Tab-separated table of C-alpha atoms in Angstrom:
chain	number	residue	atom	x	y	z
A	1052	UNK	CA	-0.126	-0.319	0.093
A	1053	UNK	CA	1.251	3.430	-1.024
A	1054	UNK	CA	0.078	6.525	1.391
A	1055	UNK	CA	0.456	9.934	-0.196
A	1056	UNK	CA	-0.684	13.141	1.531
A	1057	UNK	CA	-0.348	16.659	-0.042
A	1058	UNK	CA	-1.296	19.816	0.629
A	1059	UNK	CA	-2.100	22.465	-1.880
A	1060	UNK	CA	-3.358	26.289	-1.761
A	1061	UNK	CA	-5.303	27.696	-4.642
A	1062	UNK	CA	-6.357	30.768	-5.045
A	1063	UNK	CA	-10.030	30.747	-5.711
A	1064	UNK	CA	-12.852	30.568	-3.623
A	1065	UNK	CA	-13.534	27.272	-1.863
A	1066	UNK	CA	-16.841	26.477	-3.502
A	1067	UNK	CA	-15.688	26.522	-6.839
A	1068	UNK	CA	-12.865	24.142	-6.155
A	1069	UNK	CA	-15.205	21.958	-4.309
A	1070	UNK	CA	-17.757	21.602	-7.032
A	1071	UNK	CA	-15.528	20.949	-9.506
A	1072	UNK	CA	-13.600	18.020	-7.746
A	1073	UNK	CA	-17.322	16.782	-6.220
A	1074	UNK	CA	-17.664	15.806	-10.129
A	1075	UNK	CA	-15.016	12.761	-10.567
A	1076	UNK	CA	-15.448	13.555	-14.738
A	1077	UNK	CA	-13.165	16.177	-14.009
A	1078	UNK	CA	-10.333	14.000	-13.081
A	1079	UNK	CA	-9.285	14.074	-16.749
A	1080	UNK	CA	-8.847	17.703	-17.104
A	1081	UNK	CA	-5.938	17.594	-14.185
A	1082	UNK	CA	-4.606	14.133	-13.911
A	1083	UNK	CA	-2.524	13.498	-16.718
A	1084	UNK	CA	-2.723	9.607	-15.834
A	1085	UNK	CA	-6.784	9.541	-16.639
A	1086	UNK	CA	-8.226	9.382	-19.491
A	1087	UNK	CA	-11.773	9.169	-19.204
A	1088	UNK	CA	-14.102	8.950	-16.096
A	1089	UNK	CA	-17.769	8.425	-16.690
A	1090	UNK	CA	-20.570	8.005	-14.115
A	1091	UNK	CA	-22.000	4.153	-14.497
A	1092	UNK	CA	-24.533	4.775	-12.186
A	1093	UNK	CA	-27.937	5.535	-12.036
A	1094	UNK	CA	-27.705	7.514	-8.570
A	1095	UNK	CA	-26.971	11.182	-9.372
A	1096	UNK	CA	-23.623	13.128	-8.630
A	1097	UNK	CA	-22.929	12.289	-4.502
A	1098	UNK	CA	-22.594	9.935	-2.396
A	1099	UNK	CA	-23.490	6.174	-3.575
A	1100	UNK	CA	-22.585	7.346	-7.248
A	1101	UNK	CA	-20.541	4.873	-9.242
A	1102	UNK	CA	-17.670	6.022	-12.247
A	1103	UNK	CA	-15.621	3.792	-14.353
A	1104	UNK	CA	-12.120	5.423	-14.640
A	1105	UNK	CA	-10.105	4.602	-17.541
A	1106	UNK	CA	-6.025	5.457	-16.827
A	1107	UNK	CA	-3.426	4.588	-19.685
A	1108	UNK	CA	-2.883	0.852	-18.645
A	1109	UNK	CA	-5.926	-0.105	-16.520
A	1110	UNK	CA	-9.584	0.639	-15.580
A	1111	UNK	CA	-11.046	1.122	-12.042
A	1112	UNK	CA	-14.774	1.242	-10.897
A	1113	UNK	CA	-14.901	3.587	-7.629
A	1114	UNK	CA	-17.800	5.374	-6.105
A	1115	UNK	CA	-18.176	8.703	-4.078
A	1116	UNK	CA	-18.387	7.154	-0.141
A	1117	UNK	CA	-18.387	10.575	1.426
A	1118	UNK	CA	-19.574	14.394	0.652
A	1119	UNK	CA	-19.907	17.174	2.860
A	1120	UNK	CA	-20.612	20.355	0.926
A	1121	UNK	CA	-17.523	22.615	0.964
A	1122	UNK	CA	-15.727	20.464	3.484
A	1123	UNK	CA	-15.106	16.553	2.244
A	1124	UNK	CA	-14.987	14.240	-0.384
A	1125	UNK	CA	-14.155	10.607	-0.214
A	1126	UNK	CA	-13.882	8.332	-3.403
A	1127	UNK	CA	-13.036	4.457	-2.897
A	1128	UNK	CA	-12.508	1.669	-5.601
A	1129	UNK	CA	-15.168	-0.965	-5.708
A	1130	UNK	CA	-13.465	-4.479	-4.887
A	1131	UNK	CA	-13.029	-6.119	-8.106
A	1132	UNK	CA	-10.816	-3.124	-9.623
A	1133	UNK	CA	-7.526	-4.469	-10.110
A	1134	UNK	CA	-5.866	-1.117	-8.582
A	1135	UNK	CA	-7.472	-0.170	-5.296
A	1136	UNK	CA	-7.698	3.713	-3.764
A	1137	UNK	CA	-9.201	5.442	-1.441
A	1138	UNK	CA	-9.185	9.370	-1.612
A	1139	UNK	CA	-10.030	11.741	0.464
A	1140	UNK	CA	-10.089	15.468	-0.168
A	1141	UNK	CA	-10.411	18.209	2.678
A	1142	UNK	CA	-11.419	21.861	1.657
A	1143	UNK	CA	-10.222	24.871	4.160
A	1144	UNK	CA	-10.831	28.314	3.369
A	1145	UNK	CA	-8.687	30.917	4.288
A	1146	UNK	CA	-9.739	34.462	2.962
A	1147	UNK	CA	-10.503	34.278	-0.818
A	1148	UNK	CA	-8.285	30.843	-0.978
A	1149	UNK	CA	-8.995	27.725	-0.433
A	1150	UNK	CA	-6.133	25.031	0.618
A	1151	UNK	CA	-6.899	21.422	-0.560
A	1152	UNK	CA	-5.651	18.232	1.799
A	1153	UNK	CA	-5.360	15.689	-0.222
A	1154	UNK	CA	-5.092	12.383	1.361
A	1155	UNK	CA	-4.219	9.040	-1.174
A	1156	UNK	CA	-4.006	5.435	0.085
A	1157	UNK	CA	-3.244	3.113	-3.216
A	1158	UNK	CA	-2.449	-0.555	-3.917
A	1159	UNK	CA	-1.678	-1.020	-7.467
A	1160	UNK	CA	-1.759	-5.078	-7.037
A	1161	UNK	CA	1.780	-5.628	-6.983
A	1162	UNK	CA	3.649	-7.235	-4.489
A	1163	UNK	CA	4.704	-5.210	-1.515
A	1164	UNK	CA	8.701	-4.809	-2.267
A	1165	UNK	CA	7.582	-3.015	-6.046
A	1166	UNK	CA	5.058	-1.048	-4.627
A	1167	UNK	CA	7.657	0.405	-2.509
A	1168	UNK	CA	9.981	0.861	-5.470
A	1169	UNK	CA	7.282	2.420	-7.325
A	1170	UNK	CA	6.443	4.816	-4.327
A	1171	UNK	CA	8.499	7.677	-5.290
A	1172	UNK	CA	7.378	8.335	-9.067
A	1173	UNK	CA	3.962	7.652	-7.824
A	1174	UNK	CA	4.250	10.678	-4.950
A	1175	UNK	CA	6.062	12.803	-7.862
A	1176	UNK	CA	3.053	12.447	-10.033
A	1177	UNK	CA	0.055	13.376	-7.588
A	1178	UNK	CA	2.223	16.192	-6.613
A	1179	UNK	CA	2.627	17.289	-10.300
A	1180	UNK	CA	-1.176	16.940	-10.864
A	1181	UNK	CA	-2.555	18.971	-8.272
A	1182	UNK	CA	0.117	21.853	-9.675
A	1183	UNK	CA	-1.887	21.008	-12.708
A	1184	UNK	CA	-5.035	21.588	-10.980
A	1185	UNK	CA	-3.570	24.639	-9.201
A	1186	UNK	CA	-2.759	26.024	-12.767
A	1187	UNK	CA	-6.386	25.163	-14.610
A	1188	UNK	CA	-8.511	26.898	-11.262
A	1189	UNK	CA	-6.564	29.942	-11.296
A	1190	UNK	CA	-5.683	30.602	-14.990
A	1191	UNK	CA	-8.545	28.752	-16.289
A	1192	UNK	CA	-5.834	26.775	-18.165
A	1193	UNK	CA	-3.080	23.808	-18.281
A	1194	UNK	CA	-1.318	21.947	-20.612
A	1195	UNK	CA	-1.219	18.374	-19.162
A	1196	UNK	CA	2.364	16.559	-19.104
A	1197	UNK	CA	1.207	14.610	-22.374
A	1198	UNK	CA	0.186	17.571	-24.241
A	1199	UNK	CA	-3.380	17.804	-23.647
A	1200	UNK	CA	-4.277	21.241	-23.904
A	1201	UNK	CA	-7.283	22.114	-21.144
A	1202	UNK	CA	-9.140	24.965	-20.760
A	1203	UNK	CA	-12.158	25.886	-19.038
A	1204	UNK	CA	-14.876	28.498	-19.757
A	1205	UNK	CA	-15.988	29.914	-16.572
């Protein structure tokens, strides 16, 4: 199991960041490793909604397991996914800015020793993704490491 914890300050209103991240279909806009996320459950967005995430080399099905308006989001994989994760995002308002605390537990399905070897590069990639999220939210556009250009309309 790989554990990753990051904190990032984003110079936008908290509600804007929360609403953006509460929709998992926005993941490919700031996480270069994620190619697509689609809701697969009949539930509307929110607790219990399930999603299929397609990454470069695999897929996961996950669901929103906790959602506290403008405060907290938790995503967890469903047990039959090859890669297992739990992601918790906590939001704190400081003046006109938002502090995002991002906590990720990840089990790649590989032997523990191999996961320990991978941990450093995965931590660096997660931090890079959060930097991309910051740029996208503050400037409205970014270029992902795989050369995808993303622009938001406000």
